[in-house]
Short mmCIF file of C-alpha atoms (C1' of nucleotides) in Angstrom, two decimals:
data_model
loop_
_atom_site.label_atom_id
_atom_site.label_comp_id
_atom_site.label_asym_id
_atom_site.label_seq_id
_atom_site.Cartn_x
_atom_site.Cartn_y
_atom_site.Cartn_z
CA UNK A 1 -16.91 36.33 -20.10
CA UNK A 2 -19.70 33.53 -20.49
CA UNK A 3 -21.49 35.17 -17.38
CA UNK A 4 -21.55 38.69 -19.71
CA UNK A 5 -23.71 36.54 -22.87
CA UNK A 6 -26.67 39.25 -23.97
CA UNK A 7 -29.48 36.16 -23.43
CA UNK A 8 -32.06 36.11 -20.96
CA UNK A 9 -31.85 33.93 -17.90
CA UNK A 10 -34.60 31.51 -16.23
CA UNK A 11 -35.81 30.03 -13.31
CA UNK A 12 -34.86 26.54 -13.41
CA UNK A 13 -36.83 23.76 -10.92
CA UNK A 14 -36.77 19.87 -10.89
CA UNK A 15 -40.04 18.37 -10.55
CA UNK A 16 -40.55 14.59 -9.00
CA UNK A 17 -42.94 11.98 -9.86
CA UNK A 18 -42.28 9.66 -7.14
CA UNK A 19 -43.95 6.23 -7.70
CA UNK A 20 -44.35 3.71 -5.31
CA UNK A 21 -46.01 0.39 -4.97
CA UNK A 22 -47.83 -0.88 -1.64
CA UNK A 23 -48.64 -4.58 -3.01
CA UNK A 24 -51.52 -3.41 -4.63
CA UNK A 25 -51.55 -0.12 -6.30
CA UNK A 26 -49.45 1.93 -7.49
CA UNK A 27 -49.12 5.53 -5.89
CA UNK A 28 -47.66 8.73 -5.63
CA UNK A 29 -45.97 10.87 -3.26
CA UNK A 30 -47.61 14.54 -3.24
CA UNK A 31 -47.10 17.07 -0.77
CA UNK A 32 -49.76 19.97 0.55
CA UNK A 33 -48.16 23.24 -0.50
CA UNK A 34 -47.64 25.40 2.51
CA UNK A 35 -45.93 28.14 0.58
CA UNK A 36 -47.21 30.69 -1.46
CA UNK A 37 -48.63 30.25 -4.65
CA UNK A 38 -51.14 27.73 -4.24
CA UNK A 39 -50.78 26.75 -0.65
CA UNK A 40 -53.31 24.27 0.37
CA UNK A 41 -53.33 22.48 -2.97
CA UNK A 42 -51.17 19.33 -3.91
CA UNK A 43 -48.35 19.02 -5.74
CA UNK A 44 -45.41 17.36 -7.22
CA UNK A 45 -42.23 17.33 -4.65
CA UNK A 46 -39.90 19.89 -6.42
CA UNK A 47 -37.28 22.71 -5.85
CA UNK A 48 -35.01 25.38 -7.72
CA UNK A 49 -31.98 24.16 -8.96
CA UNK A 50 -28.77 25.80 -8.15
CA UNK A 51 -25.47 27.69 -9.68
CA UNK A 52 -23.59 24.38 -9.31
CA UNK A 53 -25.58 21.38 -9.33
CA UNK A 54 -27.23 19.41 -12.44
CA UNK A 55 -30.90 18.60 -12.83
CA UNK A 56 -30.28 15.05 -11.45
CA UNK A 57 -28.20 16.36 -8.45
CA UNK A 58 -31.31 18.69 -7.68
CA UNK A 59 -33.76 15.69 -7.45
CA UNK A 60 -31.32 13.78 -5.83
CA UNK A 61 -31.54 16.74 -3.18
CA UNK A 62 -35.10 17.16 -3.34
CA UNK A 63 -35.85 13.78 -2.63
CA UNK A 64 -33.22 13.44 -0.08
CA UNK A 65 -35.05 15.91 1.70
CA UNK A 66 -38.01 14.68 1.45
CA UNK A 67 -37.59 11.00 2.17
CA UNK A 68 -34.04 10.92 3.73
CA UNK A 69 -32.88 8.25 1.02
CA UNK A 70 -29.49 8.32 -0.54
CA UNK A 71 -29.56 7.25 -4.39
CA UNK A 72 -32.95 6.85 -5.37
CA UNK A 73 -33.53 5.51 -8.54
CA UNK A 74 -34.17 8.82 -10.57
CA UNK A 75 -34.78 9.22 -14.51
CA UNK A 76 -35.12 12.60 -15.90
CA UNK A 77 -38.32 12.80 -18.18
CA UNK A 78 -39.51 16.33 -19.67
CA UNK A 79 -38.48 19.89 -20.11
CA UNK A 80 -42.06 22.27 -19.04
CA UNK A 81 -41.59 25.11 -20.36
CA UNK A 82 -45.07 26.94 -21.47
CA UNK A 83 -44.07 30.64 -20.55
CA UNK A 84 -47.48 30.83 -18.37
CA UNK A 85 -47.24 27.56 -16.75
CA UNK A 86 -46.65 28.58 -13.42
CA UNK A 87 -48.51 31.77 -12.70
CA UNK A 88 -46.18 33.26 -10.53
CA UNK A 89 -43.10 33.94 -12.64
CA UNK A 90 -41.62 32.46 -15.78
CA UNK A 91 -40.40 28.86 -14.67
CA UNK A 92 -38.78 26.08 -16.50
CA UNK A 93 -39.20 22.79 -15.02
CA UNK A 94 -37.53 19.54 -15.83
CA UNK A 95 -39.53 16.23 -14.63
CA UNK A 96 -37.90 13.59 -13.11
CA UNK A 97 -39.23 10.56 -11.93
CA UNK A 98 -38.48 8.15 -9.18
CA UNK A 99 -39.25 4.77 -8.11
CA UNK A 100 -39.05 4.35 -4.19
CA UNK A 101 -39.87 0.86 -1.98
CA UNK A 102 -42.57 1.97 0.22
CA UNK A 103 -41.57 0.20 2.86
CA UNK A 104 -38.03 2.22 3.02
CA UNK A 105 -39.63 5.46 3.03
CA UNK A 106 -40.77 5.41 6.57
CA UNK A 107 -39.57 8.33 7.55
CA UNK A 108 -41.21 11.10 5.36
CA UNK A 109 -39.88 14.48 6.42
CA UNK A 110 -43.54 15.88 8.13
CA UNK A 111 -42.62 19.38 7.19
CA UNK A 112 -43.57 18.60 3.54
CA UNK A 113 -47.17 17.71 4.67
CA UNK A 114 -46.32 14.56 1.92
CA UNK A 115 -48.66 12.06 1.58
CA UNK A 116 -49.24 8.69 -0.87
CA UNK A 117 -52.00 8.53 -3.03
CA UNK A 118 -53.14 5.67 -5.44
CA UNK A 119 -52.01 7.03 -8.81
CA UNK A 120 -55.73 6.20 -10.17
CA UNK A 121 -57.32 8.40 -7.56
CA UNK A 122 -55.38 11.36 -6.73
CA UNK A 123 -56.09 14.89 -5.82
CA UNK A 124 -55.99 17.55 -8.82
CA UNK A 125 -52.69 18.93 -8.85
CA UNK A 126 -51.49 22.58 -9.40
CA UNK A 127 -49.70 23.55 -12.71
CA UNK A 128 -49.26 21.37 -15.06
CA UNK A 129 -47.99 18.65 -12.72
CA UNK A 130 -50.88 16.34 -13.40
CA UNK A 131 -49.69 16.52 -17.28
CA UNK A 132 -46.50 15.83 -15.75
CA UNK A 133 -47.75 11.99 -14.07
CA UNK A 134 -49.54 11.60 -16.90
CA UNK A 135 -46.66 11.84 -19.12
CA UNK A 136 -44.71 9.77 -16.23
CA UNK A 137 -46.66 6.88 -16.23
CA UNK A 138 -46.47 6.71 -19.84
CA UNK A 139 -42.44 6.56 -19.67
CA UNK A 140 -43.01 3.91 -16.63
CA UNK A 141 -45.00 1.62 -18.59
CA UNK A 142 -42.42 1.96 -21.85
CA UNK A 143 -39.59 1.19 -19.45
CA UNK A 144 -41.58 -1.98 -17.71
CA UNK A 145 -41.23 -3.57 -21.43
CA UNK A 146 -37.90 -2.65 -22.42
CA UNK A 147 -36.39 -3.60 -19.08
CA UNK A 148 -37.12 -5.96 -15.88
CA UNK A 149 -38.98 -3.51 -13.22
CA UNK A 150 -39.49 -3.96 -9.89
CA UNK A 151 -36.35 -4.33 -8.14
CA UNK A 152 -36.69 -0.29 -7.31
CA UNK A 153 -40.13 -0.62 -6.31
CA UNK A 154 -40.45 -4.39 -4.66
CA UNK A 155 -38.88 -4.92 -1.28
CA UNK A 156 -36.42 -7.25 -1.17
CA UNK A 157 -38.33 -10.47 -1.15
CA UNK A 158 -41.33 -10.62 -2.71
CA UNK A 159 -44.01 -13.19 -4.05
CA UNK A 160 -44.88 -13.53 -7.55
CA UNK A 161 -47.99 -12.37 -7.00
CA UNK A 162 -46.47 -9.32 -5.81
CA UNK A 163 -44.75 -9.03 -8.87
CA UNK A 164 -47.77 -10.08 -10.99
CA UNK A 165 -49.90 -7.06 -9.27
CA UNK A 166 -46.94 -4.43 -9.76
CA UNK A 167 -47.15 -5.14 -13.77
CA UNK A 168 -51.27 -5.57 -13.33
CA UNK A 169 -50.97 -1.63 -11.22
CA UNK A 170 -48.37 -0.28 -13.98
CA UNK A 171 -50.53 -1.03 -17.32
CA UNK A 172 -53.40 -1.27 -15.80
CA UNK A 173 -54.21 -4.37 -16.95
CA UNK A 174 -54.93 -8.57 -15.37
CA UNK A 175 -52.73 -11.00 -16.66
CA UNK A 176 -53.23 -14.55 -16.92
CA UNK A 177 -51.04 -16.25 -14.05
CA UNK A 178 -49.63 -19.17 -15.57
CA UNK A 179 -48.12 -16.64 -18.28
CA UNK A 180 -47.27 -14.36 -16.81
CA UNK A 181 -44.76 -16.85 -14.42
CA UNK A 182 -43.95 -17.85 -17.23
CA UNK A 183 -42.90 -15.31 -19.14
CA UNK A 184 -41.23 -14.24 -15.71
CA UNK A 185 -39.20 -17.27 -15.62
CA UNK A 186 -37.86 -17.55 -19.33
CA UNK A 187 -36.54 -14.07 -18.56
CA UNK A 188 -34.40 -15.81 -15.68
CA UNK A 189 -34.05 -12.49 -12.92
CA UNK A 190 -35.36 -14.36 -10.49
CA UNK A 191 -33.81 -16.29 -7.96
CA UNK A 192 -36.67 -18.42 -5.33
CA UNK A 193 -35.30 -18.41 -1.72
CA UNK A 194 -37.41 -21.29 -1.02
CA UNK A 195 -38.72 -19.56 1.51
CA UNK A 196 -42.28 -18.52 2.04
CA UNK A 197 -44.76 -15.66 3.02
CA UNK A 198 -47.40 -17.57 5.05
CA UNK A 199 -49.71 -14.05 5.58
CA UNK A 200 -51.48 -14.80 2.25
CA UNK A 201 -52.61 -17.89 2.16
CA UNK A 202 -52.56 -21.24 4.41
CA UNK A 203 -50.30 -23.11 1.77
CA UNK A 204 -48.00 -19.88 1.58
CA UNK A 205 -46.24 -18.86 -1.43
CA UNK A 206 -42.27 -18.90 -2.15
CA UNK A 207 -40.44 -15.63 -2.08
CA UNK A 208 -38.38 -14.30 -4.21
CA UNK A 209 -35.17 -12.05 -5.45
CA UNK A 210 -33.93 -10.33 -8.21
CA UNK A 211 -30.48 -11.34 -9.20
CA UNK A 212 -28.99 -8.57 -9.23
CA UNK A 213 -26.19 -9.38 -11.70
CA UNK A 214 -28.65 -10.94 -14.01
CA UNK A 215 -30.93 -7.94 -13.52
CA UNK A 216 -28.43 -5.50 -14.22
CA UNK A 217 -27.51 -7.69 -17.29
CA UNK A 218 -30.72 -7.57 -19.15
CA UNK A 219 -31.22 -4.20 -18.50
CA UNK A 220 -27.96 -3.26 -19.94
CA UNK A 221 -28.63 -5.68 -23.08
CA UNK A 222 -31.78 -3.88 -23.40
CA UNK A 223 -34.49 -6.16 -25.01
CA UNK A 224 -38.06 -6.33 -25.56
CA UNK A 225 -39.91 -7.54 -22.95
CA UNK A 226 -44.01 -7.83 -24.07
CA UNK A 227 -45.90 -9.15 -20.79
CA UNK B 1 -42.97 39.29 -7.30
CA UNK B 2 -42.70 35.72 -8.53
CA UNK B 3 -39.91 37.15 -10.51
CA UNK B 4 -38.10 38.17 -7.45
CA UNK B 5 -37.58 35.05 -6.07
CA UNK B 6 -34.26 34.80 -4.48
CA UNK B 7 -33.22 31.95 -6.70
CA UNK B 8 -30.39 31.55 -9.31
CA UNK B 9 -31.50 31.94 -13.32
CA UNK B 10 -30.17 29.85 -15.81
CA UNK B 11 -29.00 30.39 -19.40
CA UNK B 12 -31.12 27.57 -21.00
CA UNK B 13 -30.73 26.82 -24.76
CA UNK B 14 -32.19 24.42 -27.39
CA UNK B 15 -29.38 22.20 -29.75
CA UNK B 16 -31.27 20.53 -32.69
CA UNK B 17 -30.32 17.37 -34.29
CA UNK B 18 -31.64 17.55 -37.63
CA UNK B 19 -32.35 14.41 -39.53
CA UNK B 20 -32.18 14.15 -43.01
CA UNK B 21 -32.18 11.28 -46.08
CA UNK B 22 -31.10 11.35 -49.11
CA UNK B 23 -32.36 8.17 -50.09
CA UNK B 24 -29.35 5.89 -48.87
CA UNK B 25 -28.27 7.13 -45.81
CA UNK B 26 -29.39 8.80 -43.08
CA UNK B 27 -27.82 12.56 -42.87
CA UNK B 28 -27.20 15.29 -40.12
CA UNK B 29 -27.38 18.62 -40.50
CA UNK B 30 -24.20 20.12 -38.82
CA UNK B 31 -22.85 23.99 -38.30
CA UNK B 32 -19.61 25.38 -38.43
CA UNK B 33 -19.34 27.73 -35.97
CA UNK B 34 -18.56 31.08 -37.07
CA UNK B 35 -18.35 32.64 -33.14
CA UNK B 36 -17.15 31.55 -30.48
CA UNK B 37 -16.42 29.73 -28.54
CA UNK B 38 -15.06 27.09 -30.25
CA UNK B 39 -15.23 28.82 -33.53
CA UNK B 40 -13.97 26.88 -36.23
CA UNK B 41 -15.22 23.60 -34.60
CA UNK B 42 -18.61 21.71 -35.65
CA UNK B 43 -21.78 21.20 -33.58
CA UNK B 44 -25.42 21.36 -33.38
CA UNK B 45 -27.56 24.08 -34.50
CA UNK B 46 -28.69 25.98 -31.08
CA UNK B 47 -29.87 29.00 -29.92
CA UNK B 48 -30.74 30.70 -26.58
CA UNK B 49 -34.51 30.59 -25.54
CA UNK B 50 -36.27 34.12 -25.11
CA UNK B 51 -37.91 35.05 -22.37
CA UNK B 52 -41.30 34.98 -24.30
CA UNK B 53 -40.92 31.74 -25.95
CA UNK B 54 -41.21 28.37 -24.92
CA UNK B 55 -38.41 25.13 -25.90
CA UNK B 56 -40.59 24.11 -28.83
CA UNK B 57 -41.29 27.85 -30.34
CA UNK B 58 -37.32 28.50 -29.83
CA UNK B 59 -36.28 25.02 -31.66
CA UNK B 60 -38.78 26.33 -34.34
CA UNK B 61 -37.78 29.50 -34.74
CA UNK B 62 -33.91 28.79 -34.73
CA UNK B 63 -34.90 26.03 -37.27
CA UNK B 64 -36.59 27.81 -39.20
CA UNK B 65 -33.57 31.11 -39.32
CA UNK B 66 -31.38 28.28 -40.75
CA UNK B 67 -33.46 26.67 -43.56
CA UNK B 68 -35.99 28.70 -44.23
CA UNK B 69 -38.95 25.92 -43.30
CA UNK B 70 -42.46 26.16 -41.27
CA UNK B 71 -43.81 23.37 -39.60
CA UNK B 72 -40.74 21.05 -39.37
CA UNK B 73 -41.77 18.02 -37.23
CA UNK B 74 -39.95 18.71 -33.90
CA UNK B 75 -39.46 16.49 -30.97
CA UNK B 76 -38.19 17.39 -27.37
CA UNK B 77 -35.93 14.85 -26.32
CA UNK B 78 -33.72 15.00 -23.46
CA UNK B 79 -32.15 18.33 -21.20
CA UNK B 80 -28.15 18.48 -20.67
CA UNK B 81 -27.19 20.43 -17.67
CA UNK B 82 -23.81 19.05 -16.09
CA UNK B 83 -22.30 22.55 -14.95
CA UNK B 84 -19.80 22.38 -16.80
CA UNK B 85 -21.00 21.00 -20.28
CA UNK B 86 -20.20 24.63 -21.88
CA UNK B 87 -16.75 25.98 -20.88
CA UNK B 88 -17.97 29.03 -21.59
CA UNK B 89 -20.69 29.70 -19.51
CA UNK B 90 -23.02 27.67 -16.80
CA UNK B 91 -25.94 26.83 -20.19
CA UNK B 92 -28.33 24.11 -19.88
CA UNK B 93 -29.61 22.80 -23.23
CA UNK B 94 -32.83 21.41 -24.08
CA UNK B 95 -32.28 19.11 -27.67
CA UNK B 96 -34.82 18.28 -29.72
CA UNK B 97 -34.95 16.27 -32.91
CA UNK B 98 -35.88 17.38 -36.35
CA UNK B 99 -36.96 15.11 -39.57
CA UNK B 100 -36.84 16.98 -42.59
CA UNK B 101 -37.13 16.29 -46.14
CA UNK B 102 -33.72 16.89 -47.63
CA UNK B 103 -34.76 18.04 -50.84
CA UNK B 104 -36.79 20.56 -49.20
CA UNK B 105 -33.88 22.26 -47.54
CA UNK B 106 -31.81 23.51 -50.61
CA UNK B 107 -31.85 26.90 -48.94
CA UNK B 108 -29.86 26.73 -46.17
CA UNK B 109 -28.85 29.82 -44.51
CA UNK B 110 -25.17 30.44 -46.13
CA UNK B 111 -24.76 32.41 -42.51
CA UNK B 112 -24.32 29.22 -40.51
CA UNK B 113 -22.04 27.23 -42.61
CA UNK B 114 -23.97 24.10 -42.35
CA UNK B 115 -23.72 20.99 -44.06
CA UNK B 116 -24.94 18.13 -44.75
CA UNK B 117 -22.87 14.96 -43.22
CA UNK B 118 -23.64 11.06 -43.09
CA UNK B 119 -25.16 10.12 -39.72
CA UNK B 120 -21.87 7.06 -39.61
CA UNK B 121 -19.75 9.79 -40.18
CA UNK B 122 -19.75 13.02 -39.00
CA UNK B 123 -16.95 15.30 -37.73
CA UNK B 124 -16.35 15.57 -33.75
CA UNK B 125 -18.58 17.64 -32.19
CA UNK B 126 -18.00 20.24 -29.56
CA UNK B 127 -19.21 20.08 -25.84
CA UNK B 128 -21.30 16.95 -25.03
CA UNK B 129 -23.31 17.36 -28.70
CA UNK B 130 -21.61 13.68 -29.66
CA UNK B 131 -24.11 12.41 -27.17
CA UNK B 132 -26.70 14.52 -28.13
CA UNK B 133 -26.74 12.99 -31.55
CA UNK B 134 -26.27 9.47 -29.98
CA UNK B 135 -29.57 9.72 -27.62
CA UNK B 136 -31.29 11.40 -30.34
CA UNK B 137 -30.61 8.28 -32.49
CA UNK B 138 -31.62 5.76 -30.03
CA UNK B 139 -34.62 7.97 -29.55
CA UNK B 140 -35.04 8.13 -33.46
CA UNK B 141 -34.76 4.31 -33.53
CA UNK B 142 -37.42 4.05 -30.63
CA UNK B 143 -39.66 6.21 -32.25
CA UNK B 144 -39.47 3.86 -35.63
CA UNK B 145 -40.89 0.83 -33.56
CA UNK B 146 -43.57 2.82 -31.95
CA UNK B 147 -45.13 4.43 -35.07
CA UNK B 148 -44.89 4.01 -38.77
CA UNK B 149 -41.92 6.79 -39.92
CA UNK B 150 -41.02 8.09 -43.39
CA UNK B 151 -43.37 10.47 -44.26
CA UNK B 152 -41.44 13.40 -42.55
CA UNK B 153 -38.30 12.29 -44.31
CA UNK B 154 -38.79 11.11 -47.72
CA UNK B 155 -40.20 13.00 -50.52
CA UNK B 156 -43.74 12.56 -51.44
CA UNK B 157 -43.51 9.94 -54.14
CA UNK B 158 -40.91 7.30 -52.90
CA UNK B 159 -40.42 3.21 -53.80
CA UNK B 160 -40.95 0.57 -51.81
CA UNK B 161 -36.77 0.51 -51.85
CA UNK B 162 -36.39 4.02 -50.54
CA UNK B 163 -38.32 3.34 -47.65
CA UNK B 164 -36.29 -0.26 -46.77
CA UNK B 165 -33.51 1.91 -47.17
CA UNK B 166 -34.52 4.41 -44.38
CA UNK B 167 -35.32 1.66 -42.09
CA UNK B 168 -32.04 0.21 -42.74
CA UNK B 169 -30.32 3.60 -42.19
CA UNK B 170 -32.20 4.09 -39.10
CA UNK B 171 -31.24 0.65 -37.69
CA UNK B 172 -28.28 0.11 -39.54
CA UNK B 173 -28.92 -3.30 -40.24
CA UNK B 174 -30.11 -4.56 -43.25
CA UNK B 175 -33.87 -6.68 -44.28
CA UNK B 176 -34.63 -9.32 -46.48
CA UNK B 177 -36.86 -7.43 -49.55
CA UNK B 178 -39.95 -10.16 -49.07
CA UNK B 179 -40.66 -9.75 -45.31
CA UNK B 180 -40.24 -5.85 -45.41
CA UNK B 181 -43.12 -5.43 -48.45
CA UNK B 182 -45.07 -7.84 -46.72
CA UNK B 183 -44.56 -6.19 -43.69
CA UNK B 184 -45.36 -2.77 -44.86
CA UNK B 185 -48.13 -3.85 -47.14
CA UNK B 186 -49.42 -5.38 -43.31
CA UNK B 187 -49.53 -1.93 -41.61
CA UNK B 188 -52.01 -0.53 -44.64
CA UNK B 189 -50.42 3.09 -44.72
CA UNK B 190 -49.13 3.17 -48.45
CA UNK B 191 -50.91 4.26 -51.65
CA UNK B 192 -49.31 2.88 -54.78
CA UNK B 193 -49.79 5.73 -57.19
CA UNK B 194 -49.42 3.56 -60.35
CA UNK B 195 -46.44 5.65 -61.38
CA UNK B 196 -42.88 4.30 -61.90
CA UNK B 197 -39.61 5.80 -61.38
CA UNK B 198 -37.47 4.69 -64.10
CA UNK B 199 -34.38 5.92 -62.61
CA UNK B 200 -32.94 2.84 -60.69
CA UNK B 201 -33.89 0.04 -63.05
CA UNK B 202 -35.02 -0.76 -66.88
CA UNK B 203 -37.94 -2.47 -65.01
CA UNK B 204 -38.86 0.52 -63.08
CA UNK B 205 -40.26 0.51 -59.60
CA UNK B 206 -43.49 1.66 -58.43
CA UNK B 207 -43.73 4.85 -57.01
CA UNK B 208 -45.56 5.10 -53.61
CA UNK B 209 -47.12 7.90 -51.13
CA UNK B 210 -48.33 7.82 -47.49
CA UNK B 211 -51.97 7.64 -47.03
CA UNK B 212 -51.73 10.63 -44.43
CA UNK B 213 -55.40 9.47 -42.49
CA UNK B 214 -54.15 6.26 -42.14
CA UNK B 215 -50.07 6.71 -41.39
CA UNK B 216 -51.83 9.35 -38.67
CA UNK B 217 -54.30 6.75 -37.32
CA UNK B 218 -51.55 4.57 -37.02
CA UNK B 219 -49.64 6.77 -34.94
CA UNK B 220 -52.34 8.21 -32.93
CA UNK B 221 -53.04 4.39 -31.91
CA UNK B 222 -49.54 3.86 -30.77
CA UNK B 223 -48.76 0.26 -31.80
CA UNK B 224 -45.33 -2.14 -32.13
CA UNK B 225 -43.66 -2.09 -35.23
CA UNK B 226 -41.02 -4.72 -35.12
CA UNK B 227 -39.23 -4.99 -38.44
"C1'" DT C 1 -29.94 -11.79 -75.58
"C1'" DC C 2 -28.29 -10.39 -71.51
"C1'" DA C 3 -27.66 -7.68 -67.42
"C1'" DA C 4 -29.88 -5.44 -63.61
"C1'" DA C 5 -33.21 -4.46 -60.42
"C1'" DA C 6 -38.26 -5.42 -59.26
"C1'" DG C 7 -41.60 -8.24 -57.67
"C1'" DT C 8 -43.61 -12.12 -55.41
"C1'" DG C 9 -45.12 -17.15 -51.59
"C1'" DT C 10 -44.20 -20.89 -48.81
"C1'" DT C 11 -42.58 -23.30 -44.94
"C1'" DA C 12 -40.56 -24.21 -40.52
"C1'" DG C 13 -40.00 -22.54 -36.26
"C1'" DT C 14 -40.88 -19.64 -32.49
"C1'" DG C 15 -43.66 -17.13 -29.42
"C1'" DT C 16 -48.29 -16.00 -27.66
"C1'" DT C 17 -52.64 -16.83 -25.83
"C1'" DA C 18 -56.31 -19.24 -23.83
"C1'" DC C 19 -57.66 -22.34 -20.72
"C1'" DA C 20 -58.62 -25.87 -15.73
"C1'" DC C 21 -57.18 -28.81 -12.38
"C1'" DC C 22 -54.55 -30.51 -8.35
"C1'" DC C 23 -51.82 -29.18 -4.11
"C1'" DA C 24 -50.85 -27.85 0.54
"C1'" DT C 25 -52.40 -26.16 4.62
"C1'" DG C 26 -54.75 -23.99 8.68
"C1'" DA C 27 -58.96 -23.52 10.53
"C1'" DT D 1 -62.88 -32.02 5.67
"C1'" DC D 2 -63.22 -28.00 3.57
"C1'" DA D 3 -62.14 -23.46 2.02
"C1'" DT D 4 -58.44 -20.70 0.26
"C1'" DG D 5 -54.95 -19.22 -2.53
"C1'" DG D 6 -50.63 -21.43 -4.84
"C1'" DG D 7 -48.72 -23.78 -8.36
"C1'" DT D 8 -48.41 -25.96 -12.86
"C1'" DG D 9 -48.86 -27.84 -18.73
"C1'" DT D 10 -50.77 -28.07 -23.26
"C1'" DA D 11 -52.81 -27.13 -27.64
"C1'" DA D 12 -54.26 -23.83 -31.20
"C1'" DC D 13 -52.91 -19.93 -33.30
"C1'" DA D 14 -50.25 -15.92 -34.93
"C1'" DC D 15 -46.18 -14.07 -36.11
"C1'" DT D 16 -41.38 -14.21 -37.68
"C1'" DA D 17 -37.53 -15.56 -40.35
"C1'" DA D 18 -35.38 -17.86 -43.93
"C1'" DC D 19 -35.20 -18.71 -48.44
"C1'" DA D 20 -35.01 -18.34 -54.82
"C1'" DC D 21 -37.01 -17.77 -58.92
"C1'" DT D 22 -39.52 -15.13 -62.59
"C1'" DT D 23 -40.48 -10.62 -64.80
"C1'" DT D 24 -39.45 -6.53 -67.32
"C1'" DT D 25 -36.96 -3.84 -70.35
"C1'" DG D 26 -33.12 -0.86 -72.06
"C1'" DA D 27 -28.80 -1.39 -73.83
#
DNA sequence: TCAAAAGTGTTAGTGTTACACCCATGA
DNA sequence: TCATGGGTGTAACACTAACACTTTTGA
């Protein structure tokens, strides 16, 4: 009887801000439309979502698709729903973003035409999806000081450099090094391997880990964490 | 032809938590449902969104059937659509959070049934609204860190107490009297108008209002607000 | 005159920021 | 031996948290 309700029904599509981090920057995973409307132009990685699946199911799709990776880290962000916003028809989207190691992601599906850009110099997007980052990178930078970040975006073993230039590419912002190791180290996630990554430097420079458990800890505690 | 894509369409609705304060505690505005499903039971006020209308103009306008205000300050928050949230139908529901003045409200739309109830003790909701309410507080209590709050939920002229009061209602902890009034005095956003209200004490207590340019420089800034 | 709430400062401790030199190594 | 990036400590300052007494006035 639910099905009969009087109400109008919408298109419904899941939209995904995929962030990545090379090292350096930080970027974003954009594909070349080469469907109609707006083929040829970039664009957020997105898709319709169906009878029976949930927003987060849909990016979890989406993404599968486009990357091949099982459980990406995924947060849902913002509801679009401007009746013009996309030209073509009256569509809702809901944003969702997604923090990928580069490095795992080897294997981007070529039919998407996907490609990774440095967030700070990107091609104009269609839509509103370049409200969309914007709004995304805001939520990424409020997360990165109410929680550790990195473990989603860092491969496994990292320097603290690495982990320095991730924050430094997030708020776009230099931090001083001695404070920011240690602030890093009060907050006790990391665990040094004692080994070290010798490409960087002649003296080379210990790589680390997150502990997980201790990870997973804070974030559940949920604090404060002002770099 | 947009609108003959071969995709499925949604029934998408808003629920609003409405926030109120009556000077000691922190309120939310609840209907009984007079329809079904589930009439009988408490929940959110909601609505269906139009096919002409965006989240925001359908939270306003569904606001604004049940208590008769313009201009209520609105906030998406976060989009519920686990298939089977509503037994009644495959609905997706955008919330959004409302601050209101409660004395402006005396009103309310006798159609809806709705009533007033303390945030720390409120009837079971239907569906998943219990969480609803829960993110919408966290997102309340986030929102209180980020930017100076009050002005949307207290009447114009208000004591120094009032306002401890709504921070402790938010927070639900309570603040020594010193740091607070230091605190606030710190932040520069209050006007003491010189006036007393001789209600709570033979003393009386000084009677205070925002200084709207300042309370929305504040917020346009987007500063921590630790109290 | 007393009861009840309002108003007001100081201090210790904690956290934050700014800052510069030595170390290890491969070339 | 030198050039390069890695690693480390301290001192001044700012902010936070804890704490108690005096004022006003109506009853």
């Amino acid at each position: 009887m639910g099905e009969n309700y009087n109400y109008p029904k919408h298109f419904v599509a899941v939209d995904c801000i995929i962030f990545g981090f090379d090292g350096e920057n930080l970027k974003i995973l954009l594909i070349k439309r080469n469907f109609e409307p707006n083929k040829g132009d970039w664009s957020l990685m997105g898709g319709f979502i169906n009878e029976q699946e949930s927003s987060d199911q849909a990016a979890d799709r989406i993404l599968n698709m486009l990357t091949g990776l099982e459980n990406i880290y995924l947060e849902q962000l913002n509801t679009y729903t401007a009746v013009d916003r996309d030209p073509s028809a009256r569509i809702m989207s809901i944003s969702h973003y997604a923090l990928i190691n580069i490095q795992d992601s080897i294997q981007i599906n070529e039919k998407y035409s996907a490609k990774w850009f440095d967030l700070k110099d990107h091609p104009d997007l269609i839509f509103d999806h370049n409200a969309m980052v914007k709004d995304a990178v805001l939520r990424l930078r409020r997360r990165a000081t109410t929680r550790p970040i990195g473990f989603e975006l860092l491969p496994e073993k990292f320097t603290m450099k690495d982990l320095q230039n991730l924050y430094e590419a997030i708020f776009d912002e230099k931090y001083d090094k001695r404070n920011f190791t240690s602030k890093i180290n009060a907050l006790d996630v990391l665990v040094n391997t004692n080994e070290k990554d010798m490409s960087s430097s002649k003296k080379g420079s210990f790589l680390y880990t997150f502990d997980e458990k201790k990870y997973n800890k804070k974030i559940s505690e949920g604090f404060m964490f002002k770099i």
